[in-house]
């Protein structure tokens, strides 16, 4: 290779250097991934050219449709992957091959380091180019941007940096448009020069790439080795489970199997084909702040965008393709946001996906459980965001409750206790901590089922006014609770109601005087049967868990909680019995309630000192 000027050396971004170190010293067994990823990138480049050529047909000066070529060269020990797509200019080579612009890079590298086999993560993250360093000791990339006279060469041996320079005459003449990637293979990667190995990988992973993939053997004529068909346009009757699996893995860049497949054609006011999949494993960037979807939008088999928001953000885990017959081919990404035809498609497809999830939940609960375990917290975002489908999403949701796991609200309502009119829930950080929460005591004594909500999103969607089947959802950490009409499970517990208790008015007055403005109110509790105290929010305030989350982000002023006390507890009774200890006991009631809610007392040292003094004085007995 000759160049007109000396190559310019540049360092890799730190994350790229770390990633390449993993690739160069890779111990991953599935090295086949490199070819699939290079073909996928080539396909994207061809898609982009075809899209840009709609408004600028001069970009395809030769009139030839884009294609991909794979050329093994045993004497030179090189494997070339060449596309006639959009190509890259100098800055694009630097940006695309020298940096990782995706968010979550550090998390990805951490997971890749820990994984026994990182191939699935590589595909999910979209850094497939670097996977080529698993099999190559050196990579040379020559690229010409469509419509440009300039050709540049990028090269690296997978170390700390790369070189870039204008291409020489020979390279420039060879690459008339698009990108040529030449892999100088390691000694242990010689099998990838065998035509049967190349064909095997293409059939397994890239058969449904829409552009012809030609194998250029050292001897003989080039031949196409993929079917290059838009699988979503074919009838379902022609396709097998394996066909769908391969299509999912190629479209989504994944290695798991789809937990749900949805394939249909809509006809009528809008005509479009839909092929969508729900993965069975969680991608690393599921909670990326951008919350972008990964459904590809095509118009009459022409790629338009891979993030056109054709599904709402709470269904961003869905992968696949929507191919419209009616949208204009020259539609821009900006126009997509306000296009009424796409709005209708979005509404119809969203409804169909939710219906399919409902059917899966009823008919194949095990398959649905995989989806819920991986994406339940994301689906629950829709309860807050999608008022129109709120009831359906509530019905779709599965919960851990005091009665078991994967419980639906339909099951909950069917099992309501006599005189129970509400669906009760409690939010917190873990199921174990919630099960030990004293606010459950009165509900447990009556056999009332309680939803135990531990996902951060639960604190937000439950703040909306909600009901299911005419039964309102009510927090055990907020507002008044009255279980008087629901019978206790233990008849003997009924008799304990008549046991002597502390003087309510006097006790509350003493506690209020001791705590001052640390609480907004003190009142006798209907929630507690065994514990001394708990903290709750007022009926108009945020739930306690939401209050803590908002406070952590400084997004809302904190409100003072309400301290509820169990008038029959010995600790509460001791307040009026020992006026000298009343203040310390009052603080103890507040601080132990904070600890049970997962909070630290305002002054941990004072709490420890106060507790020690009370124990030594023998105020608390038994």
C-alpha positions as CSV (number, residue, x, y, z in Angstrom):
1,X,0.0,0.0,0.0
2,X,1.3,3.4,-0.9
3,X,0.1,6.8,0.3
4,X,0.8,10.3,-0.9
5,X,1.7,11.6,2.5
6,X,3.0,10.0,5.7
7,X,0.4,8.5,7.9
8,X,-0.8,10.5,10.9
9,X,-0.8,8.6,14.2
10,X,-3.7,9.2,16.7
11,X,-4.5,7.6,20.0
12,X,-7.6,5.6,20.7
13,X,-10.2,6.8,23.1
14,X,-9.4,5.2,26.5
15,X,-12.5,3.0,26.4
16,X,-11.6,1.8,22.9
17,X,-8.0,0.9,23.9
18,X,-9.4,-1.1,26.8
19,X,-11.9,-2.8,24.6
20,X,-9.2,-3.7,22.0
21,X,-7.0,-5.1,24.7
22,X,-9.9,-7.5,25.6
23,X,-10.3,-8.4,21.9
24,X,-6.6,-8.9,21.1
25,X,-6.2,-11.2,24.1
26,X,-9.7,-12.7,23.7
27,X,-10.4,-16.1,25.1
28,X,-14.0,-16.1,23.8
29,X,-14.8,-19.3,22.0
30,X,-17.3,-17.9,19.5
31,X,-15.0,-15.8,17.3
32,X,-17.4,-16.3,14.3
33,X,-19.1,-13.1,15.6
34,X,-16.5,-10.9,13.9
35,X,-17.7,-11.7,10.4
36,X,-21.4,-11.3,11.2
37,X,-20.6,-7.9,12.8
38,X,-18.6,-6.7,9.8
39,X,-21.4,-7.8,7.4
40,X,-24.0,-6.1,9.6
41,X,-22.0,-2.8,9.5
42,X,-21.6,-3.2,5.7
43,X,-25.3,-3.7,5.4
44,X,-26.0,-0.5,7.4
45,X,-23.6,1.4,5.1
46,X,-25.6,0.1,2.0
47,X,-28.9,1.1,3.7
48,X,-27.6,4.6,4.3
49,X,-26.5,5.0,0.7
50,X,-29.8,3.8,-0.6
51,X,-31.6,6.2,1.7
52,X,-29.4,9.2,0.8
53,X,-29.6,8.4,-2.9
54,X,-33.4,9.0,-2.8
55,X,-32.7,12.8,-2.6
56,X,-29.3,12.7,-4.2
57,X,-29.3,10.0,-7.0
58,X,-25.9,11.2,-8.2
59,X,-24.4,9.3,-5.2
60,X,-24.8,6.1,-7.2
61,X,-23.0,7.2,-10.3
62,X,-22.5,3.7,-11.7
63,X,-26.2,2.8,-11.3
64,X,-25.3,-0.4,-9.6
65,X,-27.2,-1.4,-6.5
66,X,-25.1,-1.7,-3.3
67,X,-23.7,-5.0,-2.4
68,X,-21.2,-6.7,-0.1
69,X,-18.2,-8.8,-1.1
70,X,-16.1,-11.2,0.9
71,X,-12.7,-12.2,-0.5
72,X,-10.3,-14.6,1.2
73,X,-6.6,-14.6,0.1
74,X,-4.6,-17.5,1.4
75,X,-1.2,-16.5,0.1
76,X,-1.5,-13.1,1.7
77,X,-3.3,-14.5,4.8
78,X,-6.0,-11.8,4.5
79,X,-9.7,-11.7,4.5
80,X,-11.4,-8.7,2.9
81,X,-15.0,-7.5,3.6
82,X,-16.0,-4.9,1.0
83,X,-19.2,-2.9,0.6
84,X,-20.3,-0.4,-2.0
85,X,-22.3,1.6,0.6
86,X,-22.1,5.2,1.8
87,X,-18.4,5.1,2.8
88,X,-16.6,7.3,5.2
89,X,-14.5,10.5,5.0
90,X,-11.5,11.2,7.1
91,X,-13.3,12.5,10.1
92,X,-15.9,9.7,10.0
93,X,-13.1,7.1,10.0
94,X,-11.7,8.8,13.1
95,X,-15.0,9.1,14.9
96,X,-16.4,5.7,14.0
97,X,-13.3,3.6,14.4
98,X,-11.4,5.6,17.0
99,X,-14.0,6.4,19.6
100,X,-17.2,4.9,21.1
101,X,-19.9,7.5,21.2
102,X,-22.4,5.4,22.9
103,X,-23.4,6.0,26.5
104,X,-22.9,3.2,29.0
105,X,-19.4,2.4,27.7
106,X,-17.9,1.8,31.2
107,X,-20.8,-0.4,32.2
108,X,-20.4,-2.4,29.0
109,X,-16.6,-2.9,29.5
110,X,-17.2,-4.0,33.1
111,X,-19.8,-6.6,32.0
112,X,-17.6,-7.7,29.1
113,X,-14.7,-8.3,31.4
114,X,-16.8,-10.3,33.8
115,X,-18.6,-12.4,31.2
116,X,-17.4,-15.9,30.4
117,X,-18.4,-15.4,26.8
118,X,-18.8,-11.8,25.7
119,X,-20.1,-12.4,22.2
120,X,-23.7,-11.6,23.1
121,X,-22.7,-8.3,24.8
122,X,-20.6,-7.3,21.7
123,X,-23.5,-7.7,19.5
124,X,-25.9,-5.8,21.8
125,X,-23.5,-2.9,22.3
126,X,-22.8,-2.4,18.6
127,X,-19.0,-2.3,18.7
128,X,-18.8,-5.3,16.3
129,X,-16.0,-3.7,14.3
130,X,-13.6,-4.2,17.2
131,X,-14.5,-7.9,17.4
132,X,-12.4,-8.3,14.3
133,X,-9.3,-8.0,16.5
134,X,-10.2,-11.4,17.9
135,X,-9.0,-12.9,14.6
136,X,-6.8,-10.2,13.1
137,X,-3.4,-9.0,14.1
138,X,-3.7,-5.9,11.9
139,X,-6.7,-4.2,10.1
140,X,-6.5,-1.8,7.2
141,X,-9.7,0.1,6.3
142,X,-9.9,2.0,3.0
143,X,-12.9,4.2,2.4
144,X,-14.4,6.7,0.0
145,X,-17.5,8.7,0.9
146,X,-20.1,8.4,-1.8
147,X,-19.8,11.4,-4.1
148,X,-16.3,12.3,-2.9
149,X,-13.0,12.3,-4.7
150,X,-11.0,11.7,-1.5
151,X,-10.0,8.2,-0.3
152,X,-8.5,7.6,3.2
153,X,-6.8,4.6,4.7
154,X,-7.1,3.8,8.5
155,X,-5.0,1.1,10.0
156,X,-4.3,-0.4,13.4
157,X,-2.7,-3.4,15.1
158,X,-5.0,-3.1,18.1
159,X,-2.6,-1.3,20.3
160,X,-3.0,2.1,21.8
161,X,-3.8,4.0,18.6
162,X,-4.2,4.0,14.8
163,X,-2.8,5.6,11.7
164,X,-4.8,7.5,9.0
165,X,-3.6,8.9,5.7
166,X,-4.8,9.8,2.2
167,X,-4.9,6.7,0.0
168,X,-2.4,6.1,-2.8
169,X,-3.4,5.9,-6.4
170,X,-3.7,2.1,-6.4
171,X,-6.0,2.1,-3.3
172,X,-8.1,5.0,-4.6
173,X,-8.6,3.3,-8.0
174,X,-9.7,0.1,-6.2
175,X,-12.2,1.7,-3.9
176,X,-14.6,3.7,-6.0
177,X,-17.3,4.0,-3.3
178,X,-17.8,2.5,0.1
179,X,-15.4,0.7,2.4
180,X,-12.9,-2.1,2.1
181,X,-11.8,-3.8,5.4
182,X,-8.7,-6.0,5.1
183,X,-8.0,-8.3,8.0
184,X,-4.4,-9.6,8.3
185,X,-5.3,-12.8,10.1
186,X,-3.7,-14.4,13.1
187,X,-2.1,-17.8,12.7
188,X,-5.0,-19.5,14.6
189,X,-7.6,-17.9,12.4
190,X,-6.7,-19.5,9.1
191,X,-10.0,-21.4,9.0
192,X,-11.7,-18.1,8.0
193,X,-10.0,-18.3,4.6
194,X,-11.9,-21.5,3.8
195,X,-14.9,-20.8,1.6
196,X,-17.0,-23.4,3.3
197,X,-16.5,-21.7,6.7
198,X,-17.4,-18.3,5.3
199,X,-20.6,-19.8,3.7
200,X,-21.5,-21.5,7.0
201,X,-21.3,-18.2,9.0
202,X,-23.2,-16.2,6.4
203,X,-26.0,-18.8,6.3
204,X,-26.2,-18.9,10.0
205,X,-26.1,-15.2,10.8
206,X,-26.5,-13.1,7.7
207,X,-28.7,-14.9,5.3
208,X,-31.5,-12.3,5.6
209,X,-29.2,-9.3,5.0
210,X,-31.1,-7.5,2.2
211,X,-28.1,-6.9,0.0
212,X,-26.3,-9.5,-2.0
213,X,-23.3,-11.0,-0.2
214,X,-20.9,-12.3,-2.8
215,X,-18.1,-14.7,-2.1
216,X,-15.0,-14.0,-4.2
217,X,-12.9,-17.1,-4.2
218,X,-9.3,-17.2,-5.3
219,X,-10.3,-19.3,-8.2
220,X,-13.6,-19.3,-10.0
221,X,-16.4,-16.8,-10.4
222,X,-17.9,-14.7,-7.5
223,X,-21.2,-16.1,-6.3
224,X,-24.0,-14.9,-4.0
225,X,-24.1,-16.9,-0.8
226,X,-27.2,-15.3,1.0
227,X,-30.9,-15.3,0.1
228,X,-31.1,-11.4,0.4
229,X,-34.8,-11.5,1.0
230,X,-36.9,-9.3,3.1
231,X,-38.2,-12.1,5.4
232,X,-41.0,-9.9,6.8
233,X,-42.5,-9.7,3.4
234,X,-42.8,-13.4,3.1
235,X,-46.0,-15.4,4.2
236,X,-45.8,-16.9,7.7
237,X,-46.7,-20.3,6.1
238,X,-43.3,-20.3,4.3
239,X,-41.2,-19.7,7.5
240,X,-40.0,-22.0,10.2
241,X,-39.1,-21.3,13.9
242,X,-35.5,-21.4,12.9
243,X,-36.1,-18.8,10.1
244,X,-37.5,-16.5,12.7
245,X,-34.7,-17.1,15.1
246,X,-32.1,-16.3,12.5
247,X,-34.0,-13.2,11.4
248,X,-34.2,-12.0,15.1
249,X,-30.5,-12.6,15.7
250,X,-29.5,-10.8,12.5
251,X,-31.9,-7.8,12.9
252,X,-31.3,-7.4,16.7
253,X,-27.6,-8.3,16.7
254,X,-28.3,-10.8,19.4
255,X,-27.5,-14.4,20.3
256,X,-30.4,-15.3,22.5
257,X,-33.7,-16.7,21.2
258,X,-36.8,-14.5,20.9
259,X,-39.3,-15.0,23.7
260,X,-42.1,-13.7,21.5
261,X,-42.5,-13.3,17.7
262,X,-45.1,-11.1,16.1
263,X,-45.4,-11.3,12.3
264,X,-48.3,-9.9,10.3
265,X,-49.4,-7.7,7.4
266,X,-51.8,-4.8,7.9
267,X,-54.1,-3.8,5.0
268,X,-56.6,-1.1,4.6
269,X,-56.1,2.7,5.2
270,X,-52.5,1.8,6.0
271,X,-50.5,-1.0,4.4
272,X,-47.4,-2.2,6.2
273,X,-45.6,-5.4,7.2
274,X,-44.6,-6.1,10.8
275,X,-41.9,-8.5,12.1
276,X,-41.2,-7.8,15.8
277,X,-39.5,-9.8,18.5
278,X,-39.4,-9.7,22.3
279,X,-35.9,-10.8,23.5
280,X,-35.5,-13.3,26.3
281,X,-32.5,-11.5,27.8
282,X,-32.0,-7.9,28.9
283,X,-29.7,-5.7,26.8
284,X,-27.1,-3.7,28.6
285,X,-28.5,-0.3,27.6
286,X,-32.1,-0.9,28.5
287,X,-32.1,2.0,31.0
288,X,-30.2,4.4,28.8
289,X,-31.5,7.9,29.5
290,X,-32.3,8.4,25.8
291,X,-34.9,5.5,26.0
292,X,-34.6,5.0,22.2
293,X,-36.3,2.1,20.6
294,X,-34.6,-0.3,18.2
295,X,-37.3,-1.1,15.7
296,X,-36.1,-0.4,12.1
297,X,-38.4,1.5,9.8
298,X,-38.4,0.7,6.1
299,X,-40.5,2.2,3.3
300,X,-41.0,-0.3,0.4
301,X,-37.9,-2.3,1.5
302,X,-35.8,0.9,1.7
303,X,-34.2,1.5,5.1
304,X,-35.3,4.9,6.6
305,X,-34.3,4.8,10.3
306,X,-33.5,2.5,13.2
307,X,-34.8,4.8,15.9
308,X,-37.9,6.4,14.5
309,X,-40.0,6.0,17.7
310,X,-42.4,3.6,16.0
311,X,-43.2,2.2,19.4
312,X,-43.5,4.1,22.8
313,X,-40.5,4.3,25.0
314,X,-41.8,1.7,27.4
315,X,-41.7,-0.9,24.6
316,X,-38.1,0.0,23.7
317,X,-37.0,-3.6,24.3
318,X,-38.9,-4.8,21.2
319,X,-36.7,-5.5,18.2
320,X,-37.7,-5.9,14.6
321,X,-38.9,-4.2,11.4
322,X,-41.9,-2.2,10.2
323,X,-42.0,-1.8,6.5
324,X,-44.6,0.7,5.2
325,X,-46.0,0.8,1.6
326,X,-47.5,4.3,2.1
327,X,-45.0,6.6,3.7
328,X,-43.0,8.8,1.3
329,X,-39.6,7.5,0.5
330,X,-38.0,10.9,0.9
331,X,-39.3,11.4,4.5
332,X,-36.7,12.9,6.8
333,X,-36.1,12.0,10.4
334,X,-37.6,15.3,11.5
335,X,-40.7,14.8,9.4
336,X,-41.2,11.3,11.0
337,X,-42.0,12.8,14.4
338,X,-45.1,14.6,13.1
339,X,-46.2,12.3,10.3
340,X,-49.9,11.4,10.7
341,X,-49.5,8.1,8.8
342,X,-46.7,7.0,11.1
343,X,-48.8,8.1,14.1
344,X,-51.6,5.7,13.0
345,X,-49.1,2.9,12.5
346,X,-47.6,3.6,15.9
347,X,-50.9,3.4,17.6
348,X,-52.0,0.2,15.8
349,X,-48.7,-1.6,16.3
350,X,-48.5,-0.7,20.0
351,X,-52.0,-2.1,20.6
352,X,-51.1,-5.2,18.7
353,X,-47.9,-5.7,20.7
354,X,-49.7,-5.3,24.0
355,X,-52.5,-7.7,22.9
356,X,-49.8,-10.3,21.9
357,X,-48.2,-9.9,25.3
358,X,-51.6,-10.5,26.9
359,X,-52.2,-13.6,24.9
360,X,-48.7,-14.9,25.7
361,X,-49.3,-14.3,29.4
362,X,-52.5,-16.3,29.3
363,X,-51.4,-19.1,27.0
364,X,-47.7,-19.4,27.5
365,X,-46.9,-18.1,31.0
366,X,-43.4,-19.5,31.1
367,X,-42.4,-17.6,27.9
368,X,-44.1,-14.5,29.2
369,X,-42.3,-14.8,32.5
370,X,-39.0,-14.5,30.6
371,X,-40.2,-11.2,29.1
372,X,-41.5,-9.9,32.4
373,X,-38.4,-10.8,34.4
374,X,-36.2,-8.9,31.9
375,X,-38.5,-6.0,31.0
376,X,-41.2,-5.7,33.6
377,X,-39.8,-2.4,35.1
378,X,-39.8,-0.9,31.5
379,X,-43.3,-2.0,30.8
380,X,-44.4,-0.4,34.1
381,X,-43.2,2.9,32.8
382,X,-46.2,2.9,30.5
383,X,-48.6,2.8,33.4
384,X,-47.5,6.3,34.2
385,X,-47.0,7.5,30.6
386,X,-49.8,5.9,28.6
387,X,-53.1,6.9,30.1
388,X,-55.1,5.3,27.2
389,X,-53.6,1.8,27.8
390,X,-53.2,2.1,31.6
391,X,-55.7,-0.5,32.5
392,X,-54.3,-3.0,30.0
393,X,-50.7,-2.5,31.2
394,X,-51.9,-3.0,34.8
395,X,-53.5,-6.2,33.7
396,X,-50.3,-7.2,31.9
397,X,-48.2,-6.6,35.0
398,X,-47.0,-9.3,37.4
399,X,-46.2,-8.7,41.0
400,X,-44.5,-10.3,44.0
401,X,-47.1,-10.1,46.8
402,X,-47.4,-11.4,50.3
403,X,-49.1,-14.4,48.7
404,X,-46.6,-15.3,46.1
405,X,-44.7,-14.4,42.9
406,X,-45.9,-13.5,39.4
407,X,-49.3,-12.6,40.7
408,X,-51.6,-10.6,38.3
409,X,-54.1,-8.0,39.5
410,X,-56.9,-10.2,38.0
411,X,-55.8,-12.9,40.5
412,X,-55.6,-10.4,43.3
413,X,-59.2,-9.1,42.7
414,X,-60.5,-12.6,42.5
415,X,-59.0,-13.3,45.9
416,X,-60.2,-10.2,47.7
417,X,-61.2,-10.6,51.4
418,X,-64.9,-9.9,52.4
419,X,-65.5,-6.2,52.6
420,X,-62.2,-5.4,51.0
421,X,-62.6,-2.5,48.5
422,X,-59.0,-1.6,47.7
423,X,-55.8,-3.1,46.3
424,X,-53.0,-2.5,48.8
425,X,-49.4,-2.1,48.0
426,X,-46.1,-1.2,49.7
427,X,-43.0,0.2,48.0
428,X,-39.5,-0.3,49.2
429,X,-36.0,-1.4,48.3
430,X,-36.3,-5.2,48.6
431,X,-38.9,-7.8,49.1
432,X,-37.2,-9.1,52.3
433,X,-37.3,-5.7,53.9
434,X,-40.9,-5.1,52.9
435,X,-42.0,-8.4,54.4
436,X,-40.5,-7.3,57.7
437,X,-42.1,-3.8,57.5
438,X,-44.5,-3.2,60.4
439,X,-47.0,-1.5,58.1
440,X,-48.0,-5.0,56.9
441,X,-49.0,-6.1,60.4
442,X,-52.7,-5.3,60.4
443,X,-53.1,-6.4,56.8
444,X,-51.3,-9.7,57.6
445,X,-53.6,-10.3,60.6
446,X,-56.6,-10.2,58.2
447,X,-55.0,-12.2,55.4
448,X,-55.1,-9.2,53.1
449,X,-52.8,-9.6,50.1
450,X,-50.3,-6.7,49.6
451,X,-48.3,-6.0,46.5
452,X,-44.6,-5.7,47.3
453,X,-43.1,-3.2,44.9
454,X,-39.3,-2.9,44.7
455,X,-38.5,-1.4,41.3
456,X,-37.6,2.3,41.4
457,X,-40.3,3.0,38.8
458,X,-43.0,1.6,41.1
459,X,-42.7,4.7,43.3
460,X,-43.6,6.8,40.3
461,X,-46.5,5.0,38.6
462,X,-48.2,4.4,41.8
463,X,-48.4,8.1,42.4
464,X,-51.1,8.3,39.6
465,X,-54.7,7.8,40.6
466,X,-55.1,4.1,39.7
467,X,-57.7,1.4,39.8
468,X,-58.2,-2.0,38.4
469,X,-61.5,-3.7,37.9
470,X,-63.1,-0.8,39.9
471,X,-60.8,-1.4,42.8
472,X,-58.5,1.6,43.7
473,X,-54.8,1.0,44.4
474,X,-53.9,2.2,47.9
475,X,-50.5,2.5,49.6
476,X,-49.9,1.2,53.1
477,X,-47.4,4.1,53.6
478,X,-49.8,6.9,52.8
479,X,-53.0,8.3,54.1
480,X,-55.5,6.7,56.5
481,X,-56.0,3.0,56.6
482,X,-59.2,1.4,58.1
483,X,-59.5,-2.4,58.1
484,X,-62.3,-2.4,60.7
485,X,-64.8,-4.1,58.3
486,X,-62.4,-6.9,57.3
487,X,-62.4,-9.7,59.9
488,X,-59.2,-10.9,61.6
489,X,-58.0,-14.4,60.8
490,X,-57.5,-15.2,64.5
491,X,-60.6,-14.8,66.7
492,X,-58.4,-14.5,69.8
493,X,-56.8,-11.4,68.3
494,X,-60.3,-9.8,68.3
495,X,-60.3,-10.0,72.1
496,X,-57.0,-8.1,72.4
497,X,-58.7,-5.0,71.0
498,X,-60.3,-4.6,74.4
499,X,-57.0,-4.8,76.3
500,X,-55.9,-1.7,78.2
501,X,-53.9,0.8,76.2
502,X,-52.1,4.0,76.9
503,X,-54.1,7.2,77.3
504,X,-54.2,8.3,73.7
505,X,-54.5,12.1,74.0
506,X,-51.9,12.4,76.8
507,X,-49.4,10.2,75.0
508,X,-49.7,11.9,71.7
509,X,-49.4,15.3,73.3
510,X,-46.1,14.3,75.1
511,X,-44.7,12.8,71.8
512,X,-45.6,15.9,69.8
513,X,-44.0,18.1,72.4
514,X,-40.8,16.1,72.4
515,X,-40.4,15.8,68.6
516,X,-41.6,19.2,67.6
517,X,-41.3,19.9,63.9
518,X,-39.5,16.6,63.1
519,X,-42.9,15.2,62.2
520,X,-46.1,16.8,60.8
521,X,-48.4,14.8,63.1
522,X,-48.6,12.0,65.6
523,X,-51.6,9.7,65.7
524,X,-52.8,6.3,66.8
525,X,-52.2,3.6,64.2
526,X,-54.6,1.2,62.5
527,X,-51.7,-0.4,60.7
528,X,-49.7,-1.8,63.6
529,X,-50.4,-4.9,65.8
530,X,-47.0,-5.8,67.2
531,X,-44.5,-3.0,66.4
532,X,-44.4,0.3,68.4
533,X,-44.4,2.8,65.6
534,X,-44.1,3.5,61.8
535,X,-43.8,6.5,59.5
536,X,-46.4,7.3,56.9
537,X,-47.2,10.1,54.4
538,X,-50.3,12.3,54.5
539,X,-53.0,11.6,52.0
540,X,-52.0,14.6,49.8
541,X,-48.2,14.0,50.1
542,X,-46.0,11.7,48.1
543,X,-45.6,8.1,49.1
544,X,-42.6,7.6,51.4
545,X,-40.5,5.8,48.8
546,X,-41.2,8.4,46.1
547,X,-40.4,11.1,48.6
548,X,-36.9,9.6,49.3
549,X,-36.2,9.1,45.5
550,X,-37.1,12.7,44.7
551,X,-35.1,14.0,47.7
552,X,-32.0,12.1,46.4
553,X,-32.3,13.9,43.1
554,X,-33.2,17.3,44.7
555,X,-36.3,17.4,42.6
556,X,-38.9,18.1,45.3
557,X,-38.9,19.6,48.8
558,X,-39.2,17.0,51.5
559,X,-42.3,17.0,53.7
560,X,-42.5,16.0,57.3
561,X,-43.8,12.4,57.9
562,X,-46.6,11.4,60.2
563,X,-45.6,9.2,63.1
564,X,-48.1,6.5,63.9
565,X,-47.9,4.7,67.2
566,X,-49.4,1.5,68.5
567,X,-51.3,2.5,71.7
568,X,-51.1,-1.1,73.0
569,X,-47.3,-1.4,72.8
570,X,-45.4,-1.3,76.2
571,X,-42.9,1.2,74.8
572,X,-45.7,3.6,74.0
573,X,-47.4,3.0,77.4
574,X,-44.1,3.8,79.1
575,X,-44.2,7.4,77.9
576,X,-47.0,8.4,80.3
577,X,-45.6,6.2,83.0
578,X,-42.2,7.8,83.1
579,X,-42.2,11.5,82.4
580,X,-38.4,11.7,82.8
581,X,-37.9,9.2,80.0
582,X,-40.8,10.5,77.8
583,X,-38.5,12.6,75.5
584,X,-36.0,9.8,74.9
585,X,-38.8,7.3,74.3
586,X,-40.5,9.6,71.8
587,X,-37.2,10.0,69.9
588,X,-36.7,6.2,70.0
589,X,-40.2,5.7,68.4
590,X,-39.3,8.1,65.6
591,X,-35.8,6.7,65.0
592,X,-36.7,3.0,65.0
593,X,-39.5,3.8,62.5
594,X,-36.9,5.5,60.3
595,X,-34.6,2.5,60.5
596,X,-37.4,0.1,59.6
597,X,-38.1,2.3,56.5
598,X,-34.4,2.0,55.5
599,X,-33.4,5.4,56.6
600,X,-30.7,6.5,59.1
601,X,-31.7,8.5,62.2
602,X,-30.9,12.2,61.9
603,X,-28.2,11.8,64.5
604,X,-27.0,8.2,64.7
605,X,-24.6,8.9,67.6
606,X,-27.4,10.5,69.7
607,X,-29.7,7.5,68.9
608,X,-27.1,5.0,70.1
609,X,-26.5,7.0,73.3
610,X,-30.2,7.4,74.0
611,X,-30.8,3.7,73.4
612,X,-28.0,2.7,75.7
613,X,-29.2,5.0,78.5
614,X,-32.8,3.6,78.3
615,X,-31.6,0.0,78.4
616,X,-29.3,0.7,81.4
617,X,-32.2,2.4,83.2
618,X,-34.4,-0.6,82.6
619,X,-37.2,1.5,81.0
620,X,-37.6,-1.0,78.2
621,X,-38.3,-4.5,79.6
622,X,-38.9,-7.9,78.0
